[in-house]
Short mmCIF file of C-alpha atoms in Angstrom, two decimals:
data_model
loop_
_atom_site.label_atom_id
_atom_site.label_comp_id
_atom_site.label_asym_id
_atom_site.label_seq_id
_atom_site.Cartn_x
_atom_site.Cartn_y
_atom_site.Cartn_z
CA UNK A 21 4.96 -31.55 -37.65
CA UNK A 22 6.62 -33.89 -35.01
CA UNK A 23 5.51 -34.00 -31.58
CA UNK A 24 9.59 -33.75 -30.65
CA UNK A 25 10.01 -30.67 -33.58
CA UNK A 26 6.45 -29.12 -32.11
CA UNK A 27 8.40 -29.30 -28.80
CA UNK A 28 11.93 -28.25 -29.36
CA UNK A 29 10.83 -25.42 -32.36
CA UNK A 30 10.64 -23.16 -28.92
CA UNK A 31 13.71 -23.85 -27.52
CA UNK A 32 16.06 -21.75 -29.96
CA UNK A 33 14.67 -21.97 -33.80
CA UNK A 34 11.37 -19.82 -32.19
CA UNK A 35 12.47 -18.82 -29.09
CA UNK A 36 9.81 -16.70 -27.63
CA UNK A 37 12.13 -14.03 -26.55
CA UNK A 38 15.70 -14.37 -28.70
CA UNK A 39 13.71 -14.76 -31.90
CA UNK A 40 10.09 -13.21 -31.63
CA UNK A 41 10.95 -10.81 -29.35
CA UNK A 42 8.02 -11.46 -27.26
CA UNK A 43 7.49 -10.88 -23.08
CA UNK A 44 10.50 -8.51 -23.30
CA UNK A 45 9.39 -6.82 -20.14
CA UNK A 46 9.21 -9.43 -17.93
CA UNK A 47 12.58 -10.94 -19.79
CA UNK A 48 13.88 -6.98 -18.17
CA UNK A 49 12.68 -6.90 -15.46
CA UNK A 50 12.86 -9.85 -13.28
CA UNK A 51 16.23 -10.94 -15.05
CA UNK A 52 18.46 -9.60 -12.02
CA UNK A 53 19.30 -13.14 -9.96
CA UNK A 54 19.20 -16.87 -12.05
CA UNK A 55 16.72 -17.76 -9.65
CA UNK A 56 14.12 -14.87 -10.41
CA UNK A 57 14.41 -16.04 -13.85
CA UNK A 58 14.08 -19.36 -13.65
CA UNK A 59 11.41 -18.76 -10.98
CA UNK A 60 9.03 -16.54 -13.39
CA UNK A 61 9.87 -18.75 -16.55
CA UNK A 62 8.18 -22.08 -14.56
CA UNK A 63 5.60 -19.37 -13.08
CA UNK A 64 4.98 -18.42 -16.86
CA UNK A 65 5.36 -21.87 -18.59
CA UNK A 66 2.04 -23.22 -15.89
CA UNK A 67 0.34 -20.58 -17.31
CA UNK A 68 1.18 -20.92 -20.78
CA UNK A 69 -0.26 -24.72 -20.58
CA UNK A 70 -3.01 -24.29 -18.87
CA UNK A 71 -4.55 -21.44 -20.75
CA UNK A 72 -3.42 -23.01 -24.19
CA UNK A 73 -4.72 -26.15 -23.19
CA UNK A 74 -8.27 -24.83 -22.15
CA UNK A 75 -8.47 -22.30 -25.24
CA UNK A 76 -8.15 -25.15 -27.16
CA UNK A 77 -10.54 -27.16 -25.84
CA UNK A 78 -13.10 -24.41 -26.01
CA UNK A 79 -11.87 -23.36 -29.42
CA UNK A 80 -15.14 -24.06 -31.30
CA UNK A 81 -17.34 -22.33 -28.68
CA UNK A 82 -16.00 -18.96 -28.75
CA UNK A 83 -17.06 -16.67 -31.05
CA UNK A 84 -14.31 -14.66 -32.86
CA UNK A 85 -15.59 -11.40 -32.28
CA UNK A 86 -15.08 -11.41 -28.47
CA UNK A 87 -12.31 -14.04 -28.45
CA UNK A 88 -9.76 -11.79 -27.62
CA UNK A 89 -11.71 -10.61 -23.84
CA UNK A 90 -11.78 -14.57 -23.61
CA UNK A 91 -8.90 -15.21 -23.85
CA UNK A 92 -7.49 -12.55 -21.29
CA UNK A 93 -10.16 -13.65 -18.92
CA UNK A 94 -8.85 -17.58 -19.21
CA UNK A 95 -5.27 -16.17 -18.64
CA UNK A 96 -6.27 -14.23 -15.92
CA UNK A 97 -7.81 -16.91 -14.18
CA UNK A 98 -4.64 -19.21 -13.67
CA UNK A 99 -2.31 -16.24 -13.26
CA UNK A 100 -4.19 -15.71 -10.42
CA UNK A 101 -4.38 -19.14 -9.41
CA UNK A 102 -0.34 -19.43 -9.80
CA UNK A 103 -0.05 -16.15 -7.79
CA UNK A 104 -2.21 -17.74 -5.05
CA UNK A 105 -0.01 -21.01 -4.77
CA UNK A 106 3.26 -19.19 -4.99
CA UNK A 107 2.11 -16.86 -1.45
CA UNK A 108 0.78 -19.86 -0.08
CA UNK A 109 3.80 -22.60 -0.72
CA UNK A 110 6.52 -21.00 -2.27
CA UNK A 111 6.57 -17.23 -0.64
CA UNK A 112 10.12 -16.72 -0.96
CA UNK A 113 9.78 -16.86 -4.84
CA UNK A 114 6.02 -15.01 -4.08
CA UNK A 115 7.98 -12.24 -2.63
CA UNK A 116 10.96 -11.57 -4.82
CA UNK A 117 8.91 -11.87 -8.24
CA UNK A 118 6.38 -9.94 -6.78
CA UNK A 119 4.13 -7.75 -9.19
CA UNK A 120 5.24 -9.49 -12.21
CA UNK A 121 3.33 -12.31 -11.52
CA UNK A 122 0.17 -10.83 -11.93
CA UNK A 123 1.48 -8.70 -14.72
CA UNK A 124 1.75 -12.54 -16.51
CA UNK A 125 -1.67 -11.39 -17.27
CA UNK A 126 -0.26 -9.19 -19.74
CA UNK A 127 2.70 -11.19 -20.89
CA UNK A 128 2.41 -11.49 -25.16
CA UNK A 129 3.82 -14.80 -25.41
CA UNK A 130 0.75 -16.30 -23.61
CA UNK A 131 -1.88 -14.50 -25.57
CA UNK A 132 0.29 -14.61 -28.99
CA UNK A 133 0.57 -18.34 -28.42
CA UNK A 134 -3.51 -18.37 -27.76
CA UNK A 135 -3.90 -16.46 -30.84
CA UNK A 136 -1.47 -17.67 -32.81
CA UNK A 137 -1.55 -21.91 -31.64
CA UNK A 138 -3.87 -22.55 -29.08
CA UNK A 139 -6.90 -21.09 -31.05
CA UNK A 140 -6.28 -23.11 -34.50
CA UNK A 141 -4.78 -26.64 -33.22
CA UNK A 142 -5.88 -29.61 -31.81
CA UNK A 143 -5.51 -29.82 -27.81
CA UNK A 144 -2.70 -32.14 -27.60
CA UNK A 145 -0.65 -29.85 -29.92
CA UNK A 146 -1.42 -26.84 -28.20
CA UNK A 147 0.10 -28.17 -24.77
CA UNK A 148 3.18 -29.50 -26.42
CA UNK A 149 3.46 -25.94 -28.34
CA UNK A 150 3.00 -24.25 -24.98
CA UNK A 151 5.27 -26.36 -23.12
CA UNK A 152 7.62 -25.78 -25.96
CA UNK A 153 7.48 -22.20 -25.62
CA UNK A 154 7.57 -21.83 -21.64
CA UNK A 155 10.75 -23.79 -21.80
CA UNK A 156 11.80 -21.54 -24.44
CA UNK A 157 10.69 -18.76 -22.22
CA UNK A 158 13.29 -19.82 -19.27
CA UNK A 159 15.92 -20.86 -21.38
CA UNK A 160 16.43 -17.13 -22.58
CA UNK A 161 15.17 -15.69 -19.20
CA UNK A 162 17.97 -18.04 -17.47
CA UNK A 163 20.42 -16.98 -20.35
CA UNK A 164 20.02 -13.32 -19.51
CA UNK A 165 19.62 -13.66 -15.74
CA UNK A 166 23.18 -15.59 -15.25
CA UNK A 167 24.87 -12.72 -17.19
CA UNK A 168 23.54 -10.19 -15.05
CA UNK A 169 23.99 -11.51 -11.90
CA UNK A 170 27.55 -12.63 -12.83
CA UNK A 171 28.18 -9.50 -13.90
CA UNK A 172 26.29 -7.54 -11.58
CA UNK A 173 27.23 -9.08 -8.38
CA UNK A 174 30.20 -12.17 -9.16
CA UNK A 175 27.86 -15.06 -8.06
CA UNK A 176 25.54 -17.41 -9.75
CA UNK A 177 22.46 -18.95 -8.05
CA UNK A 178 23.72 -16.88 -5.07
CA UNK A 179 26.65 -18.33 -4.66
CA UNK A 180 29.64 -15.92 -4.46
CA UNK A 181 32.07 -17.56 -7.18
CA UNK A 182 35.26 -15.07 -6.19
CA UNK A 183 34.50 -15.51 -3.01
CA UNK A 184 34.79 -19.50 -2.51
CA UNK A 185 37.45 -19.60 -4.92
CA UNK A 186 39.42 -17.40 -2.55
CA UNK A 187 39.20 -14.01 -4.48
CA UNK A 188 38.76 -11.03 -2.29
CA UNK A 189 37.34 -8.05 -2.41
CA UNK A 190 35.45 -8.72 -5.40
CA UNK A 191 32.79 -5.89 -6.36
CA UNK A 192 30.26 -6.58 -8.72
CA UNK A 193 29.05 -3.79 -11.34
CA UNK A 194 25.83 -2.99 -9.74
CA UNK A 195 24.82 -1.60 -13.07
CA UNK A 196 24.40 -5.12 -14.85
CA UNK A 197 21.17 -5.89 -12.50
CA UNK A 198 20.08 -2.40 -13.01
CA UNK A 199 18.08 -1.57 -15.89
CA UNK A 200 20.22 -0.65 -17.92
CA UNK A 201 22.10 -3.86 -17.84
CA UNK A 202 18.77 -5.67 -18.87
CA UNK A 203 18.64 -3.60 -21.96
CA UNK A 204 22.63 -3.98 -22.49
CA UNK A 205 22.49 -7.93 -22.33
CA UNK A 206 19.31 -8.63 -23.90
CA UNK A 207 20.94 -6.53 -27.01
CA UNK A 208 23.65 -8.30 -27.15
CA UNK A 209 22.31 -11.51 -26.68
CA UNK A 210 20.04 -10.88 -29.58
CA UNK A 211 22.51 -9.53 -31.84
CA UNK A 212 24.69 -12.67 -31.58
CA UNK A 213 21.41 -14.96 -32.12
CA UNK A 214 20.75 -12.77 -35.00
CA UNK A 215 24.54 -12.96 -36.41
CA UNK A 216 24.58 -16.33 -35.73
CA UNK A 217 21.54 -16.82 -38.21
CA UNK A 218 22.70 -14.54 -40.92
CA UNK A 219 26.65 -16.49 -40.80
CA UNK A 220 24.48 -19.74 -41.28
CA UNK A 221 22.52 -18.24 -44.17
CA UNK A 222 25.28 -17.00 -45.78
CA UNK A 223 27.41 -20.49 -45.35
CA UNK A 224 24.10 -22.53 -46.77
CA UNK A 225 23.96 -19.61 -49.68
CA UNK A 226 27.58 -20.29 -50.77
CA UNK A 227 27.01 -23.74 -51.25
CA UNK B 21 -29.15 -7.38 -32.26
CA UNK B 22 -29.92 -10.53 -30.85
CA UNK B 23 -26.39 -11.22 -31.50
CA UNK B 24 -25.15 -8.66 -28.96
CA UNK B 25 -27.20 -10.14 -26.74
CA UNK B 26 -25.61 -13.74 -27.15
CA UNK B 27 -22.25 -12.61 -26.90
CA UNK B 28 -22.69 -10.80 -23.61
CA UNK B 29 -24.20 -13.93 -22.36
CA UNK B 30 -20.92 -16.10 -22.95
CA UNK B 31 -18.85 -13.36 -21.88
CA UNK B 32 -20.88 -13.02 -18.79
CA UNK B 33 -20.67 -17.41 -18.35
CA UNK B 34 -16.96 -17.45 -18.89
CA UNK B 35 -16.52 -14.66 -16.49
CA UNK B 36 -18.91 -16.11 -13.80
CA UNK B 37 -17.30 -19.93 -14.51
CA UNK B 38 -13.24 -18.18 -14.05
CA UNK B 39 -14.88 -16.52 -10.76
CA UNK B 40 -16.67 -19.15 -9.04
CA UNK B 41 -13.20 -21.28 -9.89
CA UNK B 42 -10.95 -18.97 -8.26
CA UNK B 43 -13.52 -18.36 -5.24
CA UNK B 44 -12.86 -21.92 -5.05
CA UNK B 45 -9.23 -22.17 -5.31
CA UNK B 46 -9.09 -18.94 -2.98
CA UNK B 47 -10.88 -21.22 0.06
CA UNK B 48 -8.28 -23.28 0.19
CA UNK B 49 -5.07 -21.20 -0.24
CA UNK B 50 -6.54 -17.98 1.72
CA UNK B 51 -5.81 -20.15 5.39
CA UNK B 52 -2.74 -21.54 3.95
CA UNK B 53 -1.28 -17.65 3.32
CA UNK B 54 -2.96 -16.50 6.58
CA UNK B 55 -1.27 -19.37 8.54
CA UNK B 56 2.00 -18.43 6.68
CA UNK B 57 1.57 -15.00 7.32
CA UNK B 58 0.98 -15.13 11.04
CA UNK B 59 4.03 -17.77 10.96
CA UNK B 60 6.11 -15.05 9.23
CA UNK B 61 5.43 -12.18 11.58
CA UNK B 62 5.92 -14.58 14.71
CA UNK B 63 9.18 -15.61 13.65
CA UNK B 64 10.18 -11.57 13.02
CA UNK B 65 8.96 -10.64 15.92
CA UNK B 66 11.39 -13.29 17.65
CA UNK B 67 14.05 -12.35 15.54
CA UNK B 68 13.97 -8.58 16.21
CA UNK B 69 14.10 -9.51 20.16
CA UNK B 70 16.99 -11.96 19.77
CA UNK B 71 19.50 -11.57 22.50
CA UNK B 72 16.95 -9.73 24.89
CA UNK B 73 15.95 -12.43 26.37
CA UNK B 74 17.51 -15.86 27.52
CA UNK B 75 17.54 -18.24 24.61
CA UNK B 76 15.39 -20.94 26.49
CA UNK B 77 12.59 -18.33 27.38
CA UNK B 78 11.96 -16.82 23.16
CA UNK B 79 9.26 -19.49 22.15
CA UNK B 80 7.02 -19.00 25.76
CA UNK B 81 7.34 -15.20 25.20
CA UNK B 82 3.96 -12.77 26.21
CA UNK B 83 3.07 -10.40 23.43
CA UNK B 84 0.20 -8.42 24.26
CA UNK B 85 -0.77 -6.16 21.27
CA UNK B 86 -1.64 -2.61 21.46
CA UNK B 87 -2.55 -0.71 18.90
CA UNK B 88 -2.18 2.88 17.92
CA UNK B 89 -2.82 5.59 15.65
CA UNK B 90 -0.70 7.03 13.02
CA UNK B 91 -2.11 8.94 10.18
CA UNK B 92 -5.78 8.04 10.91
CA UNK B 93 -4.63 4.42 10.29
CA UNK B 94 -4.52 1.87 13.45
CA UNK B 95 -1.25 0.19 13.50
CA UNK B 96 -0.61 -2.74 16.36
CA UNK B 97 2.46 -3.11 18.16
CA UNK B 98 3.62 -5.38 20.73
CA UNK B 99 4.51 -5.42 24.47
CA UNK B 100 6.50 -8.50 25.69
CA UNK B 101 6.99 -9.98 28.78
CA UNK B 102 8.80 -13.00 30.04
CA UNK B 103 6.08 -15.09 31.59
CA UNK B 104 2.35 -15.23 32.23
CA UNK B 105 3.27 -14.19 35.84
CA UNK B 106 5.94 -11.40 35.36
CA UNK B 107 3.68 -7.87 34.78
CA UNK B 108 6.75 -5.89 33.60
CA UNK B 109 7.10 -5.91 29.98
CA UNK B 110 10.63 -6.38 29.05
CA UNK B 111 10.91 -4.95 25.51
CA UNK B 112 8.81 -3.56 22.67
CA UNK B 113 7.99 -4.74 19.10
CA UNK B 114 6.80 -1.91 16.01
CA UNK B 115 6.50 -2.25 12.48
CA UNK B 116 7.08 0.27 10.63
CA UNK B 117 6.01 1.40 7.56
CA UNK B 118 7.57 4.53 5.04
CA UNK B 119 7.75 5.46 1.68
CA UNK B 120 10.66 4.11 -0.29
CA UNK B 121 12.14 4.63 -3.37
CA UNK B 122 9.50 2.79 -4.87
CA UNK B 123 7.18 1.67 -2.49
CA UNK B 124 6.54 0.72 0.96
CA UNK B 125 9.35 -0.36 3.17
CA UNK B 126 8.13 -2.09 6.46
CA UNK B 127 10.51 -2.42 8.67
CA UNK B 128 10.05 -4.81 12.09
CA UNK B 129 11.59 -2.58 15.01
CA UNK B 130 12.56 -4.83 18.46
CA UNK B 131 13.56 -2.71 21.49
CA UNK B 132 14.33 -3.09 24.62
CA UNK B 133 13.04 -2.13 27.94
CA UNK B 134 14.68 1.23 27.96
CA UNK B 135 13.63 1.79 24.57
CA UNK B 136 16.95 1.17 22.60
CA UNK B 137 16.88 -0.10 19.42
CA UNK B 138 17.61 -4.21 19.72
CA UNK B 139 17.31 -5.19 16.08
CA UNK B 140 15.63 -4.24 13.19
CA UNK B 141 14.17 -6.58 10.49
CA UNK B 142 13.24 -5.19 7.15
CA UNK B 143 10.04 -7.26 6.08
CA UNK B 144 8.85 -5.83 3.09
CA UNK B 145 10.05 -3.67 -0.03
CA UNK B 146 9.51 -3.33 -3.39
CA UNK B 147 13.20 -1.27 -3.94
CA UNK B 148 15.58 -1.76 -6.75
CA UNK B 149 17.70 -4.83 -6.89
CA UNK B 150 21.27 -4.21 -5.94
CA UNK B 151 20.39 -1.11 -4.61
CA UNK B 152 17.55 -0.68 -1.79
CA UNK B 153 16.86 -4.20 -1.69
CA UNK B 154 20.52 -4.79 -0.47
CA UNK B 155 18.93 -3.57 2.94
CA UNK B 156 17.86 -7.47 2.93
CA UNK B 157 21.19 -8.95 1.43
CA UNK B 158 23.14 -10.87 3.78
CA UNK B 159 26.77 -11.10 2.52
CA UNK B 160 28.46 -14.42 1.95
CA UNK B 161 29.73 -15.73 5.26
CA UNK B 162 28.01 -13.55 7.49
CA UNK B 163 24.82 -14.03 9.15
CA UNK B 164 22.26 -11.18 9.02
CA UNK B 165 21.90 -8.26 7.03
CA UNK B 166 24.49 -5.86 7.13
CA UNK B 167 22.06 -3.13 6.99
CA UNK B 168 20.37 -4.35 10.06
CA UNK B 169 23.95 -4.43 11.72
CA UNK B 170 23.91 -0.75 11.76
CA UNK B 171 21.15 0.16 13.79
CA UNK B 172 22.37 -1.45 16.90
CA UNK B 173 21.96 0.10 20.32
CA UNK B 174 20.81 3.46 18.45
CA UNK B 175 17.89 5.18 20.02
CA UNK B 176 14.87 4.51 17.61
CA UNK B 177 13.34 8.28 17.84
CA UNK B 178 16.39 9.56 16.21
CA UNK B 179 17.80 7.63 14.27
CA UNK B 180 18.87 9.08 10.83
CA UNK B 181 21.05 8.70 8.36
CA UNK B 182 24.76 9.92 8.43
CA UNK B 183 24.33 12.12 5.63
CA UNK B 184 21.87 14.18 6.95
CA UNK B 185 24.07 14.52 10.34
CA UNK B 186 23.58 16.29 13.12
CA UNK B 187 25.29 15.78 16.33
CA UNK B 188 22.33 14.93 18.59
CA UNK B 189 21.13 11.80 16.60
CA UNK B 190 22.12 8.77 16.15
CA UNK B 191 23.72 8.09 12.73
CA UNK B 192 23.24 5.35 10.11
CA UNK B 193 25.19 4.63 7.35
CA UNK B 194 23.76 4.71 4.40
CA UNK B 195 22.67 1.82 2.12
CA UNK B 196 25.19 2.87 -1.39
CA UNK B 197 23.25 4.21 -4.00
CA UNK B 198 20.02 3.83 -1.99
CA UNK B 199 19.94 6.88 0.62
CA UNK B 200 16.06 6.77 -0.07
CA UNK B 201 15.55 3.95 1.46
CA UNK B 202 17.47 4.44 4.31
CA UNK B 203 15.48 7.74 4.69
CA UNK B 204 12.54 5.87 4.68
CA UNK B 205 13.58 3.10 7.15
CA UNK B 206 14.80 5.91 9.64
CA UNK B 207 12.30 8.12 9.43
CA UNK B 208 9.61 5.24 9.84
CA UNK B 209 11.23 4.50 12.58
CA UNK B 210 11.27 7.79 13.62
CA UNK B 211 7.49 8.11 13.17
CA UNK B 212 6.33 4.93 14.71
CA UNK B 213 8.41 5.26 17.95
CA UNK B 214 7.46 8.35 18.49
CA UNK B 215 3.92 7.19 18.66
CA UNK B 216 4.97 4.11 20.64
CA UNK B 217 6.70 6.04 23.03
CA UNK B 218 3.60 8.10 23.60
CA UNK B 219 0.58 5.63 24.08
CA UNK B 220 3.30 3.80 26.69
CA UNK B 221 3.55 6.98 28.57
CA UNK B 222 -0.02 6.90 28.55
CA UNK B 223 -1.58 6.62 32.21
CA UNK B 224 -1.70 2.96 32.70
CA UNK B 225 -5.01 0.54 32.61
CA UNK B 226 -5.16 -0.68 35.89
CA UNK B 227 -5.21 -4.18 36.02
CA UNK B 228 -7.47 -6.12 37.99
CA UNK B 229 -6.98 -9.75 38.20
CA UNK B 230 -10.19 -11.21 38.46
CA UNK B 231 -9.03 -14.29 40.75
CA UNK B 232 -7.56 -11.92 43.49
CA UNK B 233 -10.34 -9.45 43.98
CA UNK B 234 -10.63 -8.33 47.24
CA UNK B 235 -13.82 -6.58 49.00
CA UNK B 236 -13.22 -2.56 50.45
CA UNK B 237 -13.90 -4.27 54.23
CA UNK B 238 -11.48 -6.79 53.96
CA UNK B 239 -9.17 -3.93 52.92
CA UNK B 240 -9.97 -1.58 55.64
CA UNK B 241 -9.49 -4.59 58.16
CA UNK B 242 -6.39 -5.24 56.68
CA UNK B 243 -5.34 -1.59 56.72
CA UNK B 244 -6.36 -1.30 60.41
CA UNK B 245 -4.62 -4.18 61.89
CA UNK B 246 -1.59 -3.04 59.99
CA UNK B 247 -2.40 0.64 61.56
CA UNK B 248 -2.84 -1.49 65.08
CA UNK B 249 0.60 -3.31 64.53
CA UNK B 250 2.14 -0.45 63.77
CA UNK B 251 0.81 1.28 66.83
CA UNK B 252 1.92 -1.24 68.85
CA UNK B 253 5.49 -1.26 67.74
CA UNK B 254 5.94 2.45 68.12
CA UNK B 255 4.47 1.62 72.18
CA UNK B 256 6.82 -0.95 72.76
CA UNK B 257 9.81 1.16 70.88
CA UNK B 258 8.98 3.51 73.22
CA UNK B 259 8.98 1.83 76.19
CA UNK B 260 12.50 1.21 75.57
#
């Protein structure tokens, strides 16, 4: 495989979220402003490299029965590292992301891209893959996040569209950066990437 | 057997390598956050007691801490005078802390001298987006918090929301769709002035400045040449 098609395979083809369905919690939950998203997909994507990148490396040394515990602690270790820089430079973004950076811990794209990449390819590979992916990651969490907070409050990036186009007395639907407008756009989202596959199926198929 | 052994043994290296890393990453970011933290709570503090004081004075501010007790736990709070010279303090600083909706809210409480609420500063939440945290939003065009806006001038022991009304408090609106969390600011507020209000009621330290101490005999001589002064005046007063 190309080192461009290793690379851009995350993007949309595999997208971590739209297509494996993976990290849908943290694709919920911190989803509410674009800046959230795009804060916890960079937060996510360091991670994702440096743990892939190390795992790799130390591929041949651990053994496969405790690989696994490994693997978590190596993840742990630069979560925590990332959580430590973001209170120490960047505490805005430290305090609106709050818990779910350590819950990156947890997050199944990092470990299913250990498991699944890092663990069985060579090192170089494994960083493109996970750079691949962590894009991937903030593409869809960006995707979701600016229909949300459109929705949910009429601004993007914070910026209060109605407002400086003149519009007054604009209310957002609070609902959207609720929960339940998570699960709402994050189905729908999905379904079109999934109707969007089967229309190009079927168009190749009647060929 | 053995091979139990072995594994334990990387387990236990890769553990010990990923601590001794982070101890090591921690030494240099821990007075980095600590700095930023003590930056933080400076610049609230200022904040809260904007308008109290002239605008020229804020930055050479006196903030003595006190501390107190609330719940077995020993919170500080802050006394603030104008200068090193001026003994009066001028206004108080609290920070409260309550149970929101989902978590702590700490809330920064300024007042001043006659123990009106200045300005409040909500530091700290973990609410819901679009709901409690909107006690943080500041709308488009304005300057602070809304929420803040409301607590103006109110008198910090009873402070409540409007909701729960009752003539002899001071109401606040509401946050919509997040009356827990204005609970929980007001009641904090409630809870930690209350306390506030009672260690400053407290019989005064007295002070004793340890440049100007003066000796018991220099202030009986004083007190008896001000007894032979007076003396003297009440002769002469009544000579006339």
């Amino acid at each position: 495989m190309s080192v461009m098609k290793n690379l851009t395979k995350g993007f949309f083809k595999e997208n971590p979220v739209l297509v494996l369905a993976l990290g849908l919690c943290p694709s919920l939950a911190v989803t509410t402003s674009i800046e959230n998203g795009i804060g916890m997909g960079l937060a996510a994507t360091a991670v994702l490299i440096g743990s892939s990148t190390i795992i790799s490396f130390l591929k041949k040394f651990i053994p496969e029965s405790i690989r696994i515990p490994i693997f978590i602690v190596i993840i742990a270790t630069f979560v925590t590292m990332i959580d430590l820089t973001l209170q120490a430079f960047i505490p805005a973004l430290s305090k609106s992301l709050g818990l779910f950076i350590p819950l990156i811990v947890v997050n199944c794209i990092i470990l299913g891209r250990a498991e699944a990449y890092a663990s069985k390819n060579s090192v170089f590979s494994s960083m493109i893959d996970a750079l691949g992916m962590g894009i991937g990651f903030t593409i869809a969490l960006v995707l979701i996040s600016s229909v949300r907070e459109f929705a949910g409050t009429g601004s993007l990036f914070g910026y209060p569209l109605f407002q400086l186009m003149g519009i007054e007395g604009f209310q957002g639907s609070i609902m959207m950066i609720l929960p339940p407008g998570g699960f709402l756009t994050m189905g729908l989202i999905l379904g079109f990437m999934q109707w969007n596959k089967l229309r190009k199926k079927a168009k190749e198929g009647g060929r | 057997m053995g091979n139990i052994f072995k594994l334990s043994a990387i387990l236990f290296l890769v553990g010990g390598i990923a601590a001794g890393m982070l101890a090591f990453y921690n030494s240099f970011t821990k007075p980095e956050i600590e700095k930023l933290k003590a930056a933080t709570e400076a610049e609230a503090r200022q904040y809260v007691l904007k308008g109290l004081f002239p605008e020229d004075k804020m930055d050479a501010l006196i903030y003595d801490a006190d501390s107190l007790e609330i719940g077995g736990k020993k919170e500080i709070f802050w006394k603030v005078r104008e200068s090193e010279q001026e003994r009066n303090y001028k206004a108080f600083v609290f920070l409260s802390k309550g149970q929101g909706f989902s978590g702590v809210v700490e809330t920064m409480v300024g007042t001043d001298a006659n123990f009106r609420i200045n300005t409040v500063k909500v530091l700290k939440h973990t609410e819901t987006p679009g709901l409690g945290a909107e006690s943080q939003t500041i709308r488009y065009g304005e300057e602070e918090p809304y929420f803040e806006t409301r607590f103006k001038g109110d008198d910090p022991l009873i402070v409540i929301v409007e909701k729960d009304d009752n003539d002899e408090f001071d109401n606040v609106e509401s946050l919509t769709g997040a009356t827990i969390t204005t609970r929980a600011v007001c009641s904090s507020i409630n809870k930690y002035a209350a306390a506030v209000k009672e260690k400053l009621s407290a019989p005064p330290v007295i002070y004793v400045d340890p440049e100007n101490i003066i000796s018991v005999e220099e202030i009986l001589k004083k007190h008896k040449e001000e007894e032979a002064a007076k003396a003297e005046a009440e002769k002469s007063g009544g000579a006339e």
